[in-house]
Coordinates of C-alpha atoms and ligand atoms in Angstrom, one line a residue:
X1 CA 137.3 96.3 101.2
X2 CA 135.3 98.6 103.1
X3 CA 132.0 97.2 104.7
X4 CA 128.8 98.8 104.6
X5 CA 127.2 101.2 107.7
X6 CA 127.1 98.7 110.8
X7 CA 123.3 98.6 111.0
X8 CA 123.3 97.1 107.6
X9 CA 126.5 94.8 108.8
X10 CA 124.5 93.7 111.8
X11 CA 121.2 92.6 109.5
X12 CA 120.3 89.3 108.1
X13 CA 118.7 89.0 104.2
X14 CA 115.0 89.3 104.6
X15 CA 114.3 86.4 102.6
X16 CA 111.4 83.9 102.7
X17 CA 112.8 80.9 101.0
X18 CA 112.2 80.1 97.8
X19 CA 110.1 77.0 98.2
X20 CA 107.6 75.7 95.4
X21 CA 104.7 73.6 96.3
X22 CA 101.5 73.1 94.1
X23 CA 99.5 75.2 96.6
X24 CA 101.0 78.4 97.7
X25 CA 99.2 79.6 101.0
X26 CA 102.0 81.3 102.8
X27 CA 101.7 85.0 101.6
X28 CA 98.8 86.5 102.3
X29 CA 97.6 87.2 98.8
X30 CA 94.7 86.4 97.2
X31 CA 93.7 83.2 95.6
X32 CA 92.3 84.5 92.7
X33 CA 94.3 86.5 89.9
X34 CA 92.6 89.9 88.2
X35 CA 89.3 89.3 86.7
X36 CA 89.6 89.2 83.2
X37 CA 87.6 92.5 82.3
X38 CA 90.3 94.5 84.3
X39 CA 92.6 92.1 82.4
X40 CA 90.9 93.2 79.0
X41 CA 91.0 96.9 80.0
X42 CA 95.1 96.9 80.6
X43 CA 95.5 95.4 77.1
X44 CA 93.7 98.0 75.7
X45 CA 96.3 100.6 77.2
X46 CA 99.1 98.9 76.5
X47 CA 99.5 100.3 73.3
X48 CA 99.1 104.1 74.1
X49 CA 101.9 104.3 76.2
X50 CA 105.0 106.4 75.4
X51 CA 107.8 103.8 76.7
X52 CA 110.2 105.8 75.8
X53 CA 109.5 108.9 78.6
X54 CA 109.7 108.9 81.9
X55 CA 106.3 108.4 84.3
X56 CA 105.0 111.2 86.0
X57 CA 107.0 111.4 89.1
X58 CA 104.6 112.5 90.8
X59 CA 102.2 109.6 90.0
X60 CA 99.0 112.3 90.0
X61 CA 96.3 110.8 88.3
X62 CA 96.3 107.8 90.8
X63 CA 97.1 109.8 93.5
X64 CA 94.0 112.0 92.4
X65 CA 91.3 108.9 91.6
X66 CA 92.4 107.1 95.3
X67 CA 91.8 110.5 97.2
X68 CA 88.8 111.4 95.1
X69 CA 87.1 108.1 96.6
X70 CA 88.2 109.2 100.0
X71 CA 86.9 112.7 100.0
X72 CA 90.8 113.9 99.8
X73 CA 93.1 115.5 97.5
X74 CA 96.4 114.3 95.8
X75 CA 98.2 116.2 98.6
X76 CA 97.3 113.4 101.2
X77 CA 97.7 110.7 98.6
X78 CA 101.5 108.8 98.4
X79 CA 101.8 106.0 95.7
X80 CA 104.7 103.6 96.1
X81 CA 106.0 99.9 95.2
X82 CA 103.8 98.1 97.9
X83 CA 103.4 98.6 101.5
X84 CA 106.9 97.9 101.7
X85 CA 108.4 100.6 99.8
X86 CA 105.6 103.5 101.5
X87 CA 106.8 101.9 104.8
X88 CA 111.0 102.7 103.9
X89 CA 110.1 106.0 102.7
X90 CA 108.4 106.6 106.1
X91 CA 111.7 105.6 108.1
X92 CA 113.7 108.0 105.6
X93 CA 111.6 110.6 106.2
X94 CA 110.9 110.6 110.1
X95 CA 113.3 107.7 111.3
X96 CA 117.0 107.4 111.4
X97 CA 119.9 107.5 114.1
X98 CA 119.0 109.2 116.9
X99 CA 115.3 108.5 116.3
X100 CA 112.5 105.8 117.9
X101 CA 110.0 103.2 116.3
X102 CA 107.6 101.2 118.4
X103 CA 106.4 98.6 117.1
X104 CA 103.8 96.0 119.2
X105 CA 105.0 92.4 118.7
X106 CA 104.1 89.7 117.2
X107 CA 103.8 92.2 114.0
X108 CA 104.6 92.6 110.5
X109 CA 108.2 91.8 110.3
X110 CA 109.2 94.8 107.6
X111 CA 108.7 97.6 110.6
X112 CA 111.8 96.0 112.4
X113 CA 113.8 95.2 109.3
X114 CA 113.0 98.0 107.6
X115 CA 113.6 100.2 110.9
X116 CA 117.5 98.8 111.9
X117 CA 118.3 99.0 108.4
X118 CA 118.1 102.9 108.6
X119 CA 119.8 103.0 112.1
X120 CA 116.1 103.8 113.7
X121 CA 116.2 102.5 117.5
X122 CA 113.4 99.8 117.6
X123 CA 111.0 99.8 120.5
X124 CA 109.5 96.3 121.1
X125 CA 106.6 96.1 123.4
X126 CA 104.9 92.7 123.5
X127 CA 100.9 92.0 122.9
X128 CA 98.9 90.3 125.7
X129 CA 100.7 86.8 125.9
X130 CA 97.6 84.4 125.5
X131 CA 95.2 86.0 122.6
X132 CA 97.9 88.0 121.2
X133 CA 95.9 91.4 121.5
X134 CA 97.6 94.8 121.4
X135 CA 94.7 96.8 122.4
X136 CA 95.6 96.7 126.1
X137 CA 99.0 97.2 125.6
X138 CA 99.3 100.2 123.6
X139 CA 99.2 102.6 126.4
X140 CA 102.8 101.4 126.9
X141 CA 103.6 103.8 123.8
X142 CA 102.2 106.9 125.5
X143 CA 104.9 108.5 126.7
X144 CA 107.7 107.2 124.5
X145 CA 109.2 110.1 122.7
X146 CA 108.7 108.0 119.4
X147 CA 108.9 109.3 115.9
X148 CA 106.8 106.6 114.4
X149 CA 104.2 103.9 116.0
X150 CA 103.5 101.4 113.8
X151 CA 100.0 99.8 114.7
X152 CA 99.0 97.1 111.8
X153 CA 95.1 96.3 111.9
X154 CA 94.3 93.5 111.0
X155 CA 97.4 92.5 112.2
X156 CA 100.0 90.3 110.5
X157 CA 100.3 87.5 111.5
X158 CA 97.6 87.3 114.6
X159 CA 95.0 88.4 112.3
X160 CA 93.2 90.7 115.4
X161 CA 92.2 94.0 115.4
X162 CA 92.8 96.9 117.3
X163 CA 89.7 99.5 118.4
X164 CA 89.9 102.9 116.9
X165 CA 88.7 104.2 120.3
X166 CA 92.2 102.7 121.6
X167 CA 93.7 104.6 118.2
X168 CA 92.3 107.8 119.0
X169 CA 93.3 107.5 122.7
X170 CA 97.5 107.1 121.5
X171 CA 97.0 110.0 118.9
X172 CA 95.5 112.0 121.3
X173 CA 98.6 111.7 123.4
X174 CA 101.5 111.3 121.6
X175 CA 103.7 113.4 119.3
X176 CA 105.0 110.6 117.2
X177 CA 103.5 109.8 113.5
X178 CA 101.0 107.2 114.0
X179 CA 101.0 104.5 111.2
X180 CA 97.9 102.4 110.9
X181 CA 99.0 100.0 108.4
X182 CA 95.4 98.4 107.1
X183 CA 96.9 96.5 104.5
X184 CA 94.0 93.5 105.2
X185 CA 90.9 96.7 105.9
X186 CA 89.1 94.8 103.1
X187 CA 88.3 91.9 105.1
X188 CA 88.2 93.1 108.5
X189 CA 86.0 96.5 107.2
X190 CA 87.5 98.5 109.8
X191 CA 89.1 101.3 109.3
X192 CA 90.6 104.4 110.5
X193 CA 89.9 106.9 108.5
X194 CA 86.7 108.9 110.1
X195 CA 90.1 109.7 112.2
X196 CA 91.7 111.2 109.3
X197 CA 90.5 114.7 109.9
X198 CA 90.9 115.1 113.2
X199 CA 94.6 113.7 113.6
X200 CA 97.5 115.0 111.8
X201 CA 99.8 112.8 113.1
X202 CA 98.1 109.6 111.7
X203 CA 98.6 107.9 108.1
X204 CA 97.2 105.1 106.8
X205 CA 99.4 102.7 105.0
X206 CA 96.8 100.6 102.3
X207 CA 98.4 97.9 99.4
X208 CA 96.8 96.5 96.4
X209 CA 98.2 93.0 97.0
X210 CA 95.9 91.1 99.1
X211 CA 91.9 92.1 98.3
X212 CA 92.9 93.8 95.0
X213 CA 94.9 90.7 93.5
X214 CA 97.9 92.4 92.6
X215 CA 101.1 91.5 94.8
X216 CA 102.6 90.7 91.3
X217 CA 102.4 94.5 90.5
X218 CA 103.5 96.1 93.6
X219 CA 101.5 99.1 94.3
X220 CA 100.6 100.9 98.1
X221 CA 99.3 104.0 99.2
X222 CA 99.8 105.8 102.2
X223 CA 96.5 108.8 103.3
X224 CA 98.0 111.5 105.7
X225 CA 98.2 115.1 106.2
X226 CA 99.8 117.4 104.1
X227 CA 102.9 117.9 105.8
X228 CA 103.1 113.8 106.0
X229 CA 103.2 112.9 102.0
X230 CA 104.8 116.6 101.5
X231 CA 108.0 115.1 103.3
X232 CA 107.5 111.7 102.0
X233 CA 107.6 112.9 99.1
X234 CA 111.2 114.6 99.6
X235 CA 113.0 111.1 100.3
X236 CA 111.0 109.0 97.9
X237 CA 113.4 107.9 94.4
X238 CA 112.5 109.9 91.8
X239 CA 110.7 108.0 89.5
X240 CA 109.8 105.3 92.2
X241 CA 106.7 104.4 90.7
X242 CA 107.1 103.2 87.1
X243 CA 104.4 104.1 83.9
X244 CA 102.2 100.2 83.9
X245 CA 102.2 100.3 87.8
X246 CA 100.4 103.8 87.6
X247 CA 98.0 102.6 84.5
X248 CA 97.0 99.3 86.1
X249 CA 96.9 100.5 89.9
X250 CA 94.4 103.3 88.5
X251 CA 92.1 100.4 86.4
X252 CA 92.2 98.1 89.4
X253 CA 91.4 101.2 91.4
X254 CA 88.6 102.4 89.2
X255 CA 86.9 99.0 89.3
X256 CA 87.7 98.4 92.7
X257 CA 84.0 97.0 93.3
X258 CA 84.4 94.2 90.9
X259 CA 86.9 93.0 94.1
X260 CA 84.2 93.2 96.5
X261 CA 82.5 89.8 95.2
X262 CA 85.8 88.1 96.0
X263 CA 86.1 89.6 99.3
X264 CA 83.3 88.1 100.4
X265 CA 83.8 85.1 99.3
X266 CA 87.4 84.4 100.9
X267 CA 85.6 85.7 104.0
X268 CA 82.9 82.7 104.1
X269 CA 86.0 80.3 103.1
X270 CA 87.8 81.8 106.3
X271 CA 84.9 81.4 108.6
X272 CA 84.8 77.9 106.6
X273 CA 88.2 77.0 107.2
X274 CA 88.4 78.5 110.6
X275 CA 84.8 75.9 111.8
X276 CA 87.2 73.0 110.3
X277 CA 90.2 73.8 111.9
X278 CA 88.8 74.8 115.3
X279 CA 87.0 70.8 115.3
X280 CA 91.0 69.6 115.0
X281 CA 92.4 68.2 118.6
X282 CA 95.7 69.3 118.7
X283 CA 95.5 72.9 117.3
X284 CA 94.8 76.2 119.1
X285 CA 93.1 78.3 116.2
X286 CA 93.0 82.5 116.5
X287 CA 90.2 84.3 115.8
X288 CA 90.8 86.3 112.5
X289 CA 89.5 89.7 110.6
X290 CA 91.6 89.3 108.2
X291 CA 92.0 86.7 105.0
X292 CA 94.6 84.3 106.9
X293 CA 94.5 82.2 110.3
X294 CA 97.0 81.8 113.2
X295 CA 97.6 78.6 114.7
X296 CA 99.2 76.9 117.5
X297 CA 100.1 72.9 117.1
X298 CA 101.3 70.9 120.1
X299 CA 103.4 69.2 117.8
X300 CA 106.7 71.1 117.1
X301 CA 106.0 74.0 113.9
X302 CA 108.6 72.8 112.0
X303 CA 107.5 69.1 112.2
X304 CA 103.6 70.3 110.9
X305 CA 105.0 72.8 108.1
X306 CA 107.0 70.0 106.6
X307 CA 104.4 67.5 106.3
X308 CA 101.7 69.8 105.2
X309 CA 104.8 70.9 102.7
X310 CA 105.0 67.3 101.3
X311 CA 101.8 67.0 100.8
X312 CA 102.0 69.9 98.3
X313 CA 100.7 72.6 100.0
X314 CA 103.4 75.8 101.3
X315 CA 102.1 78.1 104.4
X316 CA 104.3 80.2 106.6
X317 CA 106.2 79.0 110.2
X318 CA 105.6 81.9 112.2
X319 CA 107.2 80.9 115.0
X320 CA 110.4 82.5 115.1
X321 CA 108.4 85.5 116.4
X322 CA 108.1 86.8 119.4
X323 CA 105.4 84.7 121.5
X324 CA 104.7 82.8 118.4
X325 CA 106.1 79.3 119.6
X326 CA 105.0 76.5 117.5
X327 CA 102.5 78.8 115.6
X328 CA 102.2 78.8 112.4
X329 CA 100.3 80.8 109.3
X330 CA 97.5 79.8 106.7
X331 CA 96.1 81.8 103.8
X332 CA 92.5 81.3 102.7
X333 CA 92.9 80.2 98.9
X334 CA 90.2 78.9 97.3
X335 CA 87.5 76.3 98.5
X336 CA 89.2 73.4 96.7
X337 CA 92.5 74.8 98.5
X338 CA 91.6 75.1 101.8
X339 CA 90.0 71.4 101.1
X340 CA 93.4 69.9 100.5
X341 CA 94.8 72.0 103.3
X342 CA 92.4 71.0 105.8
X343 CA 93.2 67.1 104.8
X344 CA 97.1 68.3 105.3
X345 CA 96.9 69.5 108.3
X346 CA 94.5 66.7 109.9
X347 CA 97.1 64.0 108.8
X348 CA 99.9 65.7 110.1
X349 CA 98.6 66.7 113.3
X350 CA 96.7 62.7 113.8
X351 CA 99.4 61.0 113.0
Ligands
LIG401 N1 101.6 95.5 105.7 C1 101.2 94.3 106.1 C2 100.6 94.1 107.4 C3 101.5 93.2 105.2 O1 101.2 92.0 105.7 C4 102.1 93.4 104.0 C5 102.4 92.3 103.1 N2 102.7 91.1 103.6 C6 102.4 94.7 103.6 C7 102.1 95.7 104.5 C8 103.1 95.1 102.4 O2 102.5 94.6 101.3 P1 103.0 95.1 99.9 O3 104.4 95.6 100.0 O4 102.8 93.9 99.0 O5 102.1 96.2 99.5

């Protein structure tokens, strides 16, 4: 039988493995499911919907309410099933064979993936070995005739932050399409968009999986000129984003203050967490903007995920990436979470 195009031959699953454990800090999402008045409010919809038709392609009322808030129209609003999805639209669209993709690593893994699965030629230029920073490295990307240059802030999985004077300095510059993916901007409160205006060639990739509670749903939004969401929209499926992901985005958007409580208090448990673990001999702890901390043991990654793992709790080994030797990943959860975390780690790293 014939096999499929060789960049898809050449790939690997992308598959976390399915591991349970009574505490699940590995993914980045938030500790805390909806609050039940958003809870309450999707009920109430549930009934008024017309199963039976097909959502508005188009996804227009969200698209409307999340540019409203941001002083822009639909037109530089795109919808789709997470991050992830916005992300592979944004290779179809502007990637491909014959194009570039820089990416600055240790990043989010899905640029690369999602990249070589479309026959895009990946780019890799390393952060500053040491703290992990991209911010003196980004010059590098100058003068690469790139079509897209991914720049995550907060950054997954080192957590820093990358200036927007640096940001404005690559724009400036460069012809490719700038993506600033600010998945975690609700913790760090830093944000790209006062750039919005200026820069055509920037978008803004934002989810509603980690401050809004809702990786369950799937939902991300991508702000960007025009032109951008004019040709994202051209590649995107056509009914991509389904009827209940458009009504409950649009509640959870509409109430998005009720998040803001929360917010705040993962970021107390981070600083929290990050006092505790920075008091443990035999850990390197990284500063962090974002709602999850980066690590380095002495003691070999594998050796310290395990035992945390049997002592019930599930975070992620990291260090498969690039610089990322025996580093690994924690997610704030809640207080009593990062408690029996903390007690975890300390016994596996003592003993
Ligand atoms: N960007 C970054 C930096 C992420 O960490 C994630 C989720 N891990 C995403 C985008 C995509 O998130 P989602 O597809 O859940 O919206």
């Amino acid at each position: 039988m014939i096999g499929p195009r060789p960049e898809v031959a050449s790939l690997k699953p992308y598959h976390i493995p399915e591991v349970s454990a009574r505490i699940i800090l590995s993914a980045n999402e938030s500790p805390y499911n909806l609050p039940q008045s958003i809870i309450d409010e999707i009920k109430g919809q549930f009934d008024a919907i017309a199963y039976n038709r097909y959502p508005d392609p188009l996804s227009l009322e969200l698209r409307t309410l999340i540019g409203e808030h941001y002083g822009l129209g639909p037109e530089k609003v795109f919808v789709g099933n997470g991050g992830d999805e916005v992300i592979q639209n944004l290779y179809l669209a502007y990637g491909g064979v014959g194009r570039k993709a820089v990416t600055f690593e240790p990043m989010f893994e899905v640029y690369g993936i999602t990249g070589r699965m479309t026959g895009t030629e990946m780019i890799t230029i390393l952060r500053s070995p040491g703290d992990f920073t991209a911010e003196k490295v980004l010059p590098h990307a100058y003068m690469m005739d790139a079509a897209l240059i991914f720049i995550c802030c907060p950054n997954n999985p080192t957590a820093d932050l990358v200036s927007l004077e640096a940001i404005e300095a690559l724009l400036k510059i460069t012809n490719a399409l700038v993506v600033v993916d600010e998945a975690y901007a609700e913790f760090s409160g830093q944000t790209a968009l006062p750039l919005l205006a200026k820069y055509k060639n920037l978008a803004i990739l934002r989810t509603f999986s980690k401050a809004f509670s809702l990786a369950g749903l799937r939902a991300g939004y991508l702000l960007a000129s025009d032109e951008v969401i004019e040709n994202l929209l051209k590649v995107k499926l056509f009914f991509n984003f389904n009827k209940l992901s458009q009504v409950i985005a649009r509640i959870a958007f509409l109430h998005r203050t009720i998040f803001e409580e929360k917010i705040k208090v993962i970021l107390a448990d981070r600083d929290r967490l990050f006092a505790q673990m920075k008091k443990l001999a035999g850990i390197e702890v990284f500063p962090s903007h974002a709602n999850f901390i980066l690590f380095r043991t002495k003691k070999p990654a594998a050796e310290v995920w395990q035992g945390v793992l049997d002592r019930g709790i599930l975070i992620r080994n990291t260090s498969n990436q690039l610089l990322l030797e025996n580093c690994l990943r924690v997610t704030v959860g809640t207080p009593e979470e990062n408690k029996e975390f903390m007690k975890a780690l300390s016994e596996v790293i003592e003993r």
